[in-house]
PDB file of C-alpha atoms and ligand atoms in Angstrom:
ATOM      1  CA  MET A   1     114.910 119.434  89.960  1.00 36.00           C
ATOM      2  CA  GLN A   2     112.610 120.843  93.036  1.00 39.00           C
ATOM      3  CA  SER A   3     109.119 121.525  91.604  1.00 43.00           C
ATOM      4  CA  GLN A   4     107.853 122.910  95.571  1.00 48.00           C
ATOM      5  CA  GLU A   5     107.899 126.489  96.111  1.00 53.00           C
ATOM      6  CA  SER A   6     106.604 127.275  99.715  1.00 67.00           C
ATOM      7  CA  ASN A   7     105.468 125.347 102.428  1.00 84.00           C
ATOM      8  CA  GLN A   8     101.969 126.002 101.913  1.00 92.00           C
ATOM      9  CA  ILE A   9     100.796 121.420 101.503  1.00 97.00           C
ATOM     10  CA  VAL A  10      99.786 120.451  98.370  1.00 98.00           C
ATOM     11  CA  VAL A  11      97.023 118.104  98.080  1.00 98.00           C
ATOM     12  CA  ARG A  12      95.227 117.118  95.141  1.00 98.00           C
ATOM     13  CA  PHE A  13      91.770 115.149  94.235  1.00 98.00           C
ATOM     14  CA  ALA A  14      92.709 113.003  91.917  1.00 97.00           C
ATOM     15  CA  PRO A  15      89.892 110.816  90.298  1.00 96.00           C
ATOM     16  CA  SER A  16      89.551 108.678  87.160  1.00 94.00           C
ATOM     17  CA  PRO A  17      86.901 110.162  85.042  1.00 94.00           C
ATOM     18  CA  SER A  18      85.012 105.989  84.592  1.00 90.00           C
ATOM     19  CA  GLY A  19      81.728 107.188  86.320  1.00 89.00           C
ATOM     20  CA  ARG A  20      80.004 108.728  88.451  1.00 90.00           C
ATOM     21  CA  MET A  21      81.298 109.229  92.519  1.00 92.00           C
ATOM     22  CA  HIS A  22      80.031 106.781  95.661  1.00 94.00           C
ATOM     23  CA  ALA A  23      80.351 107.069  98.591  1.00 96.00           C
ATOM     24  CA  GLY A  24      84.001 105.935  99.277  1.00 95.00           C
ATOM     25  CA  ASN A  25      85.391 108.399  95.946  1.00 95.00           C
ATOM     26  CA  ILE A  26      83.605 111.609  98.318  1.00 97.00           C
ATOM     27  CA  ALA A  27      84.645 110.040 101.361  1.00 98.00           C
ATOM     28  CA  SER A  28      88.193 110.629 100.322  1.00 97.00           C
ATOM     29  CA  ALA A  29      88.028 113.350  98.852  1.00 98.00           C
ATOM     30  CA  LEU A  30      86.469 114.974 102.089  1.00 98.00           C
ATOM     31  CA  ILE A  31      89.310 113.665 103.960  1.00 98.00           C
ATOM     32  CA  THR A  32      91.734 114.999 101.131  1.00 98.00           C
ATOM     33  CA  TRP A  33      90.079 118.693 101.484  1.00 98.00           C
ATOM     34  CA  LEU A  34      89.838 118.615 105.225  1.00 98.00           C
ATOM     35  CA  PHE A  35      93.634 117.926 105.369  1.00 98.00           C
ATOM     36  CA  ALA A  36      94.382 121.345 102.968  1.00 98.00           C
ATOM     37  CA  ARG A  37      91.602 122.920 104.774  1.00 98.00           C
ATOM     38  CA  LEU A  38      92.767 122.820 108.406  1.00 98.00           C
ATOM     39  CA  SER A  39      96.895 123.343 107.447  1.00 97.00           C
ATOM     40  CA  ASN A  40      95.909 126.274 104.917  1.00 96.00           C
ATOM     41  CA  GLY A  41      96.753 124.555 102.241  1.00 97.00           C
ATOM     42  CA  LYS A  42      96.335 124.304  98.230  1.00 98.00           C
ATOM     43  CA  VAL A  43      94.047 121.412  96.955  1.00 98.00           C
ATOM     44  CA  ILE A  44      94.279 120.550  93.430  1.00 98.00           C
ATOM     45  CA  LEU A  45      92.144 118.521  90.923  1.00 98.00           C
ATOM     46  CA  ARG A  46      93.526 116.247  88.414  1.00 98.00           C
ATOM     47  CA  ILE A  47      91.615 114.202  86.264  1.00 97.00           C
ATOM     48  CA  GLU A  48      93.105 111.121  85.830  1.00 96.00           C
ATOM     49  CA  ASP A  49      91.986 110.117  82.565  1.00 95.00           C
ATOM     50  CA  LEU A  50      94.729 107.993  81.013  1.00 92.00           C
ATOM     51  CA  ASP A  51      92.842 105.070  80.427  1.00 86.00           C
ATOM     52  CA  ARG A  52      90.787 106.837  77.336  1.00 82.00           C
ATOM     53  CA  SER A  53      88.464 104.282  76.214  1.00 83.00           C
ATOM     54  CA  ARG A  54      87.028 104.310  80.128  1.00 84.00           C
ATOM     55  CA  SER A  55      87.245 108.117  80.303  1.00 86.00           C
ATOM     56  CA  LYS A  56      83.590 109.722  79.482  1.00 90.00           C
ATOM     57  CA  GLN A  57      84.133 113.745  78.692  1.00 94.00           C
ATOM     58  CA  GLU A  58      80.186 113.053  80.379  1.00 95.00           C
ATOM     59  CA  HIS A  59      82.297 111.213  83.611  1.00 95.00           C
ATOM     60  CA  ILE A  60      84.482 114.389  84.193  1.00 96.00           C
ATOM     61  CA  ASP A  61      81.244 116.633  83.731  1.00 96.00           C
ATOM     62  CA  ASN A  62      79.348 114.940  86.555  1.00 96.00           C
ATOM     63  CA  ILE A  63      82.647 114.887  88.748  1.00 97.00           C
ATOM     64  CA  LEU A  64      83.525 118.698  88.976  1.00 97.00           C
ATOM     65  CA  LEU A  65      79.440 119.048  89.639  1.00 97.00           C
ATOM     66  CA  ASP A  66      79.113 117.277  92.600  1.00 97.00           C
ATOM     67  CA  PHE A  67      82.544 118.505  93.525  1.00 98.00           C
ATOM     68  CA  GLU A  68      81.058 121.364  93.623  1.00 98.00           C
ATOM     69  CA  LYS A  69      77.836 120.933  95.148  1.00 98.00           C
ATOM     70  CA  LEU A  70      79.327 119.073  98.129  1.00 98.00           C
ATOM     71  CA  GLY A  71      81.205 122.044  98.656  1.00 98.00           C
ATOM     72  CA  LEU A  72      84.771 120.550  98.473  1.00 98.00           C
ATOM     73  CA  THR A  73      86.065 122.999  96.336  1.00 98.00           C
ATOM     74  CA  TRP A  74      89.813 123.408  94.777  1.00 98.00           C
ATOM     75  CA  ASP A  75      92.744 125.545  93.896  1.00 98.00           C
ATOM     76  CA  GLU A  76      93.756 125.141  90.990  1.00 98.00           C
ATOM     77  CA  GLY A  77      92.680 122.539  87.552  1.00 97.00           C
ATOM     78  CA  PRO A  78      92.105 120.629  86.723  1.00 97.00           C
ATOM     79  CA  TYR A  79      94.860 119.476  84.670  1.00 97.00           C
ATOM     80  CA  PHE A  80      94.358 116.124  82.339  1.00 97.00           C
ATOM     81  CA  GLN A  81      96.309 113.492  82.477  1.00 97.00           C
ATOM     82  CA  SER A  82      95.928 113.209  78.851  1.00 95.00           C
ATOM     83  CA  SER A  83      97.486 116.600  78.710  1.00 95.00           C
ATOM     84  CA  ASN A  84     100.935 115.503  79.766  1.00 96.00           C
ATOM     85  CA  GLN A  85     101.677 113.030  78.008  1.00 96.00           C
ATOM     86  CA  GLU A  86     105.440 115.278  76.893  1.00 97.00           C
ATOM     87  CA  ALA A  87     106.074 114.680  80.014  1.00 98.00           C
ATOM     88  CA  TYR A  88     105.831 110.668  80.685  1.00 98.00           C
ATOM     89  CA  SER A  89     107.618 110.559  77.865  1.00 98.00           C
ATOM     90  CA  GLU A  90     110.911 111.995  78.759  1.00 98.00           C
ATOM     91  CA  ALA A  91     110.171 110.795  82.605  1.00 98.00           C
ATOM     92  CA  LEU A  92     111.184 107.441  80.771  1.00 98.00           C
ATOM     93  CA  GLU A  93     113.589 108.066  79.128  1.00 98.00           C
ATOM     94  CA  VAL A  94     115.439 109.280  82.317  1.00 98.00           C
ATOM     95  CA  LEU A  95     114.670 106.491  83.847  1.00 98.00           C
ATOM     96  CA  ARG A  96     116.433 103.970  81.527  1.00 97.00           C
ATOM     97  CA  GLU A  97     119.322 106.055  82.188  1.00 96.00           C
ATOM     98  CA  SER A  98     119.148 104.717  85.407  1.00 94.00           C
ATOM     99  CA  ALA A  99     117.298 101.652  84.916  1.00 97.00           C
ATOM    100  CA  HIS A 100     116.479  98.035  83.317  1.00 97.00           C
ATOM    101  CA  ILE A 101     113.789  99.059  81.583  1.00 98.00           C
ATOM    102  CA  TYR A 102     112.606  96.025  79.385  1.00 98.00           C
ATOM    103  CA  PRO A 103     109.673  95.658  77.277  1.00 97.00           C
ATOM    104  CA  CYS A 104     107.751  93.274  78.184  1.00 95.00           C
ATOM    105  CA  PHE A 105     105.397  90.656  75.727  1.00 93.00           C
ATOM    106  CA  CYS A 106     102.863  89.003  78.833  1.00 88.00           C
ATOM    107  CA  THR A 107      99.633  89.777  77.772  1.00 81.00           C
ATOM    108  CA  ARG A 108      98.129  88.949  80.580  1.00 64.00           C
ATOM    109  CA  ALA A 109      96.159  91.120  82.132  1.00 60.00           C
ATOM    110  CA  ASP A 110      98.313  93.996  80.931  1.00 56.00           C
ATOM    111  CA  LEU A 111      96.369  97.119  80.233  1.00 52.00           C
ATOM    112  CA  ALA A 112      94.514  95.882  83.940  1.00 60.00           C
ATOM    113  CA  ALA A 113      98.057  95.898  85.787  1.00 61.00           C
ATOM    114  CA  ALA A 114      98.919  99.509  84.603  1.00 59.00           C
ATOM    115  CA  ARG A 115      95.465 101.421  86.286  1.00 63.00           C
ATOM    116  CA  ALA A 116      95.682 102.387  90.027  1.00 67.00           C
ATOM    117  CA  PRO A 117      95.819  98.504  91.285  1.00 70.00           C
ATOM    118  CA  HIS A 118      93.281  99.008  94.346  1.00 69.00           C
ATOM    119  CA  GLU A 119      93.532  95.740  96.991  1.00 59.00           C
ATOM    120  CA  GLY A 120      92.569  93.074  95.911  1.00 58.00           C
ATOM    121  CA  GLU A 121      94.213  93.653  92.232  1.00 59.00           C
ATOM    122  CA  TYR A 122      97.523  93.643  92.954  1.00 64.00           C
ATOM    123  CA  ALA A 123      99.122  91.002  91.082  1.00 74.00           C
ATOM    124  CA  ILE A 124     103.206  90.444  91.566  1.00 82.00           C
ATOM    125  CA  TYR A 125     104.905  90.809  87.955  1.00 85.00           C
ATOM    126  CA  PRO A 126     106.854  86.747  87.776  1.00 82.00           C
ATOM    127  CA  GLY A 127     109.754  88.170  85.967  1.00 86.00           C
ATOM    128  CA  THR A 128     108.997  86.636  82.665  1.00 87.00           C
ATOM    129  CA  CYS A 129     110.134  88.709  80.006  1.00 93.00           C
ATOM    130  CA  ARG A 130     112.734  91.024  82.455  1.00 94.00           C
ATOM    131  CA  HIS A 131     115.899  89.564  80.493  1.00 95.00           C
ATOM    132  CA  LEU A 132     115.361  88.508  76.763  1.00 96.00           C
ATOM    133  CA  SER A 133     118.384  88.330  74.322  1.00 97.00           C
ATOM    134  CA  GLU A 134     117.816  90.618  71.854  1.00 96.00           C
ATOM    135  CA  GLU A 135     117.021  87.631  69.090  1.00 97.00           C
ATOM    136  CA  GLN A 136     113.573  86.712  71.784  1.00 96.00           C
ATOM    137  CA  ILE A 137     112.765  90.778  71.768  1.00 97.00           C
ATOM    138  CA  SER A 138     112.553  90.721  68.118  1.00 96.00           C
ATOM    139  CA  THR A 139     110.712  87.341  67.015  1.00 96.00           C
ATOM    140  CA  ALA A 140     108.369  88.509  70.318  1.00 95.00           C
ATOM    141  CA  SER A 141     108.097  92.398  68.665  1.00 95.00           C
ATOM    142  CA  ALA A 142     106.470  91.027  64.952  1.00 95.00           C
ATOM    143  CA  ARG A 143     104.032  88.995  67.281  1.00 92.00           C
ATOM    144  CA  ARG A 144     102.745  92.038  69.155  1.00 92.00           C
ATOM    145  CA  ASN A 145     103.730  95.718  70.731  1.00 95.00           C
ATOM    146  CA  PRO A 146     105.632  94.937  74.237  1.00 96.00           C
ATOM    147  CA  SER A 147     104.934  96.773  77.009  1.00 94.00           C
ATOM    148  CA  TYR A 148     107.272  98.265  79.103  1.00 96.00           C
ATOM    149  CA  ARG A 149     108.524  97.119  82.381  1.00 96.00           C
ATOM    150  CA  ILE A 150     111.286  98.676  85.252  1.00 98.00           C
ATOM    151  CA  GLU A 151     112.918  96.633  86.493  1.00 98.00           C
ATOM    152  CA  VAL A 152     112.587  96.504  90.966  1.00 97.00           C
ATOM    153  CA  PRO A 153     115.412  95.868  93.328  1.00 97.00           C
ATOM    154  CA  SER A 154     115.688  94.434  96.775  1.00 96.00           C
ATOM    155  CA  GLU A 155     115.598  97.129  98.160  1.00 97.00           C
ATOM    156  CA  THR A 156     113.052  97.803 101.442  1.00 98.00           C
ATOM    157  CA  ILE A 157     111.656 101.140 101.565  1.00 98.00           C
ATOM    158  CA  PHE A 158     110.741 102.779 104.664  1.00 98.00           C
ATOM    159  CA  PHE A 159     108.258 105.891 105.009  1.00 98.00           C
ATOM    160  CA  ASP A 160     105.851 107.075 108.049  1.00 98.00           C
ATOM    161  CA  ASP A 161     102.018 107.253 107.182  1.00 98.00           C
ATOM    162  CA  ILE A 162     101.042 110.544 108.305  1.00 98.00           C
ATOM    163  CA  LEU A 163      97.543 108.033 109.516  1.00 98.00           C
ATOM    164  CA  GLN A 164      99.046 104.160 109.154  1.00 98.00           C
ATOM    165  CA  GLY A 165     102.027 104.992 111.123  1.00 98.00           C
ATOM    166  CA  SER A 166     105.288 103.122 109.660  1.00 98.00           C
ATOM    167  CA  GLN A 167     105.815 101.476 106.258  1.00 98.00           C
ATOM    168  CA  GLY A 168     108.212  99.784 105.175  1.00 97.00           C
ATOM    169  CA  PHE A 169     107.921  97.488 101.655  1.00 96.00           C
ATOM    170  CA  THR A 170     110.647  95.769  99.727  1.00 96.00           C
ATOM    171  CA  LEU A 171     110.434  96.833  95.433  1.00 96.00           C
ATOM    172  CA  ASP A 172     110.840  93.748  93.798  1.00 94.00           C
ATOM    173  CA  ALA A 173     108.966  90.814  97.091  1.00 90.00           C
ATOM    174  CA  GLN A 174     106.303  92.851  97.656  1.00 91.00           C
ATOM    175  CA  CYS A 175     105.615  95.939  94.522  1.00 92.00           C
ATOM    176  CA  GLY A 176     107.601  94.349  91.897  1.00 92.00           C
ATOM    177  CA  ASP A 177     108.427  95.140  88.047  1.00 94.00           C
ATOM    178  CA  ALA A 178     105.813  98.038  86.943  1.00 93.00           C
ATOM    179  CA  ILE A 179     104.192  98.733  83.596  1.00 93.00           C
ATOM    180  CA  LEU A 180     105.527 102.533  82.656  1.00 97.00           C
ATOM    181  CA  ARG A 181     103.963 102.574  79.146  1.00 96.00           C
ATOM    182  CA  ARG A 182     101.655  99.889  78.658  1.00 92.00           C
ATOM    183  CA  SER A 183     101.586  98.055  74.699  1.00 91.00           C
ATOM    184  CA  ASP A 184      99.015 100.346  73.127  1.00 91.00           C
ATOM    185  CA  GLY A 185     101.466 103.037  74.258  1.00 93.00           C
ATOM    186  CA  GLY A 186     100.213 104.712  76.935  1.00 94.00           C
ATOM    187  CA  PHE A 187     102.140 105.449  79.684  1.00 96.00           C
ATOM    188  CA  SER A 188     100.697 103.771  82.758  1.00 95.00           C
ATOM    189  CA  TYR A 189      99.413 105.227  86.149  1.00 95.00           C
ATOM    190  CA  GLN A 190     102.575 103.999  88.086  1.00 96.00           C
ATOM    191  CA  LEU A 191     104.602 106.597  86.204  1.00 98.00           C
ATOM    192  CA  ALA A 192     101.934 109.720  85.345  1.00 98.00           C
ATOM    193  CA  VAL A 193     100.934 110.036  88.840  1.00 98.00           C
ATOM    194  CA  SER A 194     104.657 110.271  90.378  1.00 98.00           C
ATOM    195  CA  VAL A 195     104.941 112.818  87.623  1.00 98.00           C
ATOM    196  CA  ASP A 196     101.486 114.402  88.117  1.00 98.00           C
ATOM    197  CA  ASP A 197     102.825 114.590  92.118  1.00 98.00           C
ATOM    198  CA  ALA A 198     106.261 115.804  91.388  1.00 98.00           C
ATOM    199  CA  LEU A 199     105.581 118.528  88.995  1.00 98.00           C
ATOM    200  CA  GLN A 200     102.312 119.258  90.624  1.00 98.00           C
ATOM    201  CA  GLY A 201     103.854 120.081  93.740  1.00 97.00           C
ATOM    202  CA  ILE A 202     102.050 117.663  95.447  1.00 98.00           C
ATOM    203  CA  SER A 203     103.531 117.598  99.049  1.00 98.00           C
ATOM    204  CA  LEU A 204     101.135 115.765 100.370  1.00 98.00           C
ATOM    205  CA  VAL A 205      99.875 112.703  98.516  1.00 98.00           C
ATOM    206  CA  SER A 206      96.474 111.758 100.354  1.00 98.00           C
ATOM    207  CA  ARG A 207      94.203 108.796  98.499  1.00 98.00           C
ATOM    208  CA  GLY A 208      92.637 105.334  99.607  1.00 96.00           C
ATOM    209  CA  TYR A 209      94.473 102.963 101.837  1.00 96.00           C
ATOM    210  CA  ASP A 210      93.797 100.343  99.168  1.00 93.00           C
ATOM    211  CA  LEU A 211      96.890 102.591  97.213  1.00 95.00           C
ATOM    212  CA  LEU A 212      99.102 102.330 100.309  1.00 96.00           C
ATOM    213  CA  ALA A 213     101.194  98.984  98.454  1.00 93.00           C
ATOM    214  CA  SER A 214     101.718 101.966  95.302  1.00 95.00           C
ATOM    215  CA  THR A 215     103.736 104.469  97.441  1.00 97.00           C
ATOM    216  CA  PRO A 216     107.226 103.115  98.043  1.00 97.00           C
ATOM    217  CA  LEU A 217     107.135 101.408  94.400  1.00 97.00           C
ATOM    218  CA  GLN A 218     105.834 105.650  93.284  1.00 98.00           C
ATOM    219  CA  MET A 219     108.534 107.058  95.573  1.00 98.00           C
ATOM    220  CA  TYR A 220     111.321 104.908  94.151  1.00 98.00           C
ATOM    221  CA  LEU A 221     110.600 107.053  90.390  1.00 98.00           C
ATOM    222  CA  LEU A 222     110.827 109.591  92.329  1.00 98.00           C
ATOM    223  CA  LYS A 223     114.238 109.489  93.235  1.00 98.00           C
ATOM    224  CA  LEU A 224     114.948 107.428  89.669  1.00 98.00           C
ATOM    225  CA  LEU A 225     113.524 111.202  88.279  1.00 98.00           C
ATOM    226  CA  GLY A 226     115.152 113.153  91.243  1.00 98.00           C
ATOM    227  CA  TYR A 227     112.705 114.849  92.811  1.00 98.00           C
ATOM    228  CA  GLU A 228     112.058 114.300  96.771  1.00 97.00           C
ATOM    229  CA  ALA A 229     108.938 112.251  98.241  1.00 97.00           C
ATOM    230  CA  PRO A 230     105.590 113.761  99.410  1.00 98.00           C
ATOM    231  CA  ASN A 231     103.996 112.556 102.588  1.00 98.00           C
ATOM    232  CA  TYR A 232     101.453 110.211 102.240  1.00 98.00           C
ATOM    233  CA  ALA A 233      98.340 109.847 104.240  1.00 98.00           C
ATOM    234  CA  HIS A 234      96.304 106.190 103.251  1.00 98.00           C
ATOM    235  CA  ILE A 235      93.079 106.466 104.111  1.00 98.00           C
ATOM    236  CA  PRO A 236      90.604 104.094 105.692  1.00 98.00           C
ATOM    237  CA  LEU A 237      88.347 102.076 102.621  1.00 96.00           C
ATOM    238  CA  LEU A 238      85.465 102.489 102.807  1.00 96.00           C
ATOM    239  CA  VAL A 239      83.480  98.469 102.132  1.00 95.00           C
ATOM    240  CA  SER A 240      80.883  96.569 102.172  1.00 92.00           C
ATOM    241  CA  GLN A 241      79.243  94.663 104.820  1.00 91.00           C
ATOM    242  CA  GLU A 242      81.409  91.628 103.242  1.00 89.00           C
ATOM    243  CA  GLY A 243      85.098  93.796 103.271  1.00 90.00           C
ATOM    244  CA  ILE A 244      84.664  94.366  99.771  1.00 89.00           C
ATOM    245  CA  ARG A 245      85.248  98.317  98.761  1.00 89.00           C
ATOM    246  CA  LEU A 246      82.571 100.664  97.694  1.00 90.00           C
ATOM    247  CA  SER A 247      82.857 100.519  93.417  1.00 83.00           C
ATOM    248  CA  LYS A 248      79.524 101.390  91.364  1.00 80.00           C
ATOM    249  CA  ARG A 249      77.417  98.103  92.132  1.00 84.00           C
ATOM    250  CA  ASN A 250      76.306  99.757  95.558  1.00 90.00           C
ATOM    251  CA  LYS A 251      74.056 101.442  94.843  1.00 90.00           C
ATOM    252  CA  ASP A 252      73.220 102.360  98.183  1.00 92.00           C
ATOM    253  CA  ALA A 253      76.067 104.628  98.044  1.00 94.00           C
ATOM    254  CA  SER A 254      75.883 105.942  94.627  1.00 94.00           C
ATOM    255  CA  ILE A 255      74.966 109.490  95.343  1.00 95.00           C
ATOM    256  CA  ASP A 256      71.676 109.169  93.386  1.00 94.00           C
ATOM    257  CA  GLN A 257      70.558 107.290  95.986  1.00 95.00           C
ATOM    258  CA  MET A 258      72.172 109.393  99.118  1.00 96.00           C
ATOM    259  CA  LEU A 259      70.548 112.358  97.912  1.00 96.00           C
ATOM    260  CA  VAL A 260      67.134 110.609  98.228  1.00 96.00           C
ATOM    261  CA  SER A 261      68.502 109.113 102.073  1.00 96.00           C
ATOM    262  CA  TYR A 262      69.841 111.875 103.441  1.00 97.00           C
ATOM    263  CA  HIS A 263      68.174 114.336 101.162  1.00 96.00           C
ATOM    264  CA  SER A 264      70.995 116.787 100.233  1.00 97.00           C
ATOM    265  CA  PHE A 265      74.653 117.373  99.795  1.00 98.00           C
ATOM    266  CA  ASP A 266      75.397 117.975 103.629  1.00 98.00           C
ATOM    267  CA  GLY A 267      73.491 114.953 104.582  1.00 98.00           C
ATOM    268  CA  ILE A 268      75.896 112.354 102.159  1.00 98.00           C
ATOM    269  CA  ILE A 269      78.652 114.353 104.132  1.00 98.00           C
ATOM    270  CA  GLY A 270      77.532 113.948 107.605  1.00 98.00           C
ATOM    271  CA  HIS A 271      76.617 110.705 106.280  1.00 98.00           C
ATOM    272  CA  ILE A 272      79.540 110.301 105.546  1.00 98.00           C
ATOM    273  CA  ALA A 273      81.521 112.307 108.731  1.00 98.00           C
ATOM    274  CA  TYR A 274      79.621 110.071 110.623  1.00 98.00           C
ATOM    275  CA  LEU A 275      80.505 106.469 109.926  1.00 98.00           C
ATOM    276  CA  TYR A 276      84.091 108.479 109.684  1.00 98.00           C
ATOM    277  CA  GLY A 277      83.924 109.791 113.172  1.00 98.00           C
ATOM    278  CA  LEU A 278      84.700 112.203 112.309  1.00 98.00           C
ATOM    279  CA  SER A 279      81.046 114.148 113.269  1.00 97.00           C
ATOM    280  CA  ASP A 280      79.195 112.353 115.989  1.00 96.00           C
ATOM    281  CA  ALA A 281      75.568 112.340 115.000  1.00 96.00           C
ATOM    282  CA  ASP A 282      74.272 111.604 111.956  1.00 97.00           C
ATOM    283  CA  ARG A 283      73.000 115.151 110.288  1.00 97.00           C
ATOM    284  CA  PRO A 284      73.522 117.199 107.360  1.00 98.00           C
ATOM    285  CA  ILE A 285      76.837 119.426 107.322  1.00 98.00           C
ATOM    286  CA  SER A 286      79.410 120.662 105.341  1.00 98.00           C
ATOM    287  CA  PRO A 287      82.975 120.041 104.231  1.00 98.00           C
ATOM    288  CA  ASP A 288      83.419 124.249 105.572  1.00 98.00           C
ATOM    289  CA  GLY A 289      81.196 123.291 108.807  1.00 98.00           C
ATOM    290  CA  LEU A 290      84.051 120.112 109.729  1.00 98.00           C
ATOM    291  CA  SER A 291      86.844 121.960 109.270  1.00 98.00           C
ATOM    292  CA  LYS A 292      85.414 124.255 112.169  1.00 98.00           C
ATOM    293  CA  LEU A 293      85.150 120.457 114.944  1.00 97.00           C
ATOM    294  CA  HIS A 294      88.444 119.772 113.858  1.00 98.00           C
ATOM    295  CA  ASN A 295      92.531 120.617 113.555  1.00 98.00           C
ATOM    296  CA  ILE A 296      94.965 118.217 112.051  1.00 97.00           C
ATOM    297  CA  GLU A 297      95.135 116.757 115.736  1.00 98.00           C
ATOM    298  CA  THR A 298      91.207 115.184 115.814  1.00 98.00           C
ATOM    299  CA  LEU A 299      91.496 114.237 112.358  1.00 98.00           C
ATOM    300  CA  ILE A 300      94.690 112.500 112.736  1.00 98.00           C
ATOM    301  CA  ASN A 301      93.486 111.061 115.354  1.00 98.00           C
ATOM    302  CA  SER A 302      89.765 110.025 114.510  1.00 98.00           C
ATOM    303  CA  LEU A 303      91.333 107.455 111.520  1.00 98.00           C
ATOM    304  CA  TRP A 304      93.815 106.531 113.356  1.00 98.00           C
ATOM    305  CA  LYS A 305      95.369 103.433 112.034  1.00 98.00           C
ATOM    306  CA  GLN A 306      92.547 102.197 110.513  1.00 97.00           C
ATOM    307  CA  ASP A 307      92.839 100.061 107.274  1.00 96.00           C
ATOM    308  CA  LYS A 308      88.669 100.140 106.356  1.00 96.00           C
ATOM    309  CA  ILE A 309      85.124 101.217 107.274  1.00 97.00           C
ATOM    310  CA  ILE A 310      82.088  99.990 107.386  1.00 97.00           C
ATOM    311  CA  TRP A 311      79.208 101.106 104.493  1.00 97.00           C
ATOM    312  CA  ARG A 312      76.084 101.574 106.646  1.00 94.00           C
ATOM    313  CA  PRO A 313      73.093 103.243 104.248  1.00 92.00           C
TER     314      PRO A 313
HETATM  315  N1  LIG B 401      93.099 108.171  90.400  1.00 54.72           N
HETATM  316  C1  LIG B 401      93.376 107.045  91.140  1.00 54.72           C
HETATM  317  C2  LIG B 401      91.711 106.416  91.655  1.00 54.72           C
HETATM  318  O1  LIG B 401      90.767 107.135  91.605  1.00 54.72           O
HETATM  319  C3  LIG B 401      93.882 107.430  92.153  1.00 54.72           C
HETATM  320  C4  LIG B 401      94.905 107.518  92.057  1.00 54.72           C
HETATM  321  C5  LIG B 401      96.069 107.897  93.328  1.00 54.72           C
HETATM  322  O2  LIG B 401      95.414 109.061  94.660  1.00 54.72           O
HETATM  323  O3  LIG B 401      97.065 107.784  93.207  1.00 54.72           O
HETATM  324  O4  LIG B 401      91.137 105.012  92.540  1.00 54.72           O
END
C-alpha cells in the first residue's frame, strides 16, 4: 500500500477548529508552509474536527480566512476528518488482524486522552483493562461503552527528526497503549492522523514539538497498516514566559490583539519570524517575502534542536 505518487514534498496544515488561531498555531503553519515553499512542495489543508463538541463552523470559517489573509496558502483541501470515518473504521479492522485491540472501561480522562496530546498532557496508560476475561468484559459492558486501545510492544522506534535530530522511543514505556476509538464511538486523534497522513500522501509531517512523543506511536500504527512512515519535523513550541504552551488565555498572542500590536497580517508574520530567528528585524514581511530570505538549510539551521521559543509581545 503506497499512496505517494511522486517525490514532491507534501506537508499539511492540521488545525483543530476549537477556537481562533493564535501566535503558536501561526508559527507552526508558517514554518510548515516554508518547508513546502522552499522545496517546491505542496500544502494540504486538513481540518481536524474529530471532536464534534469542540469543533464549530464559525472556527473553521475563521481559520480559512486567517490563513488566506496571512498569505499561508494551500494547494489541496480543506479535507475534513469528520468525512473520513469509513477509512478510520477500515483501518481499525486491519489493525485487529495484527495487534491486540481491547475494550477499555476506564473513564478517567478517556476523551481527553483521545485528543492530540500536547506536552504535559501525555499520560501512559497503566494497562488496567489489557487482559480482562470475557466475563469481566460482558459485566463492564452492561455499565458503559468501552473505548478501544491497542497494546503496544516493548519495541524502540527510531527516527531522524528533521529539526530535532535522532530520536528513539520505547513504545510500552514511553507511549503506552493508545486509544484508537473512544467510548462515544468517535475515532481517536492517533488513529485518524496516521490514516490521513498515509492516505493523503503526506511526506513530511511538520508540527509543534509538543507532538514529538506521538510520533513513534503513529509510526507503529502506519507500519501495522502497511504504510511507509513520512519524515517528521517538530517545530520549537511558542511558550509563555512561564514555559507553558500558548493558548487562548494568552490574549496578547491572539490574532485580534496582534493585529492591533503589529498593524497588519504581515506585521504578525514579521514578529513571529523575528522571534524564531528567521528574520533579523521585527518588521512586516509576508510568508512569500520570508521564503526569499531562506533555503531549506538556513531554515533548518535557524530552528535546529530547539524545543521552545519564548513568546514576547
Ligand atoms: N490537530 C492538532 C492540533 O491542532 C495537530 C495534529 C498534528 O499535527 O498531528 O493541535
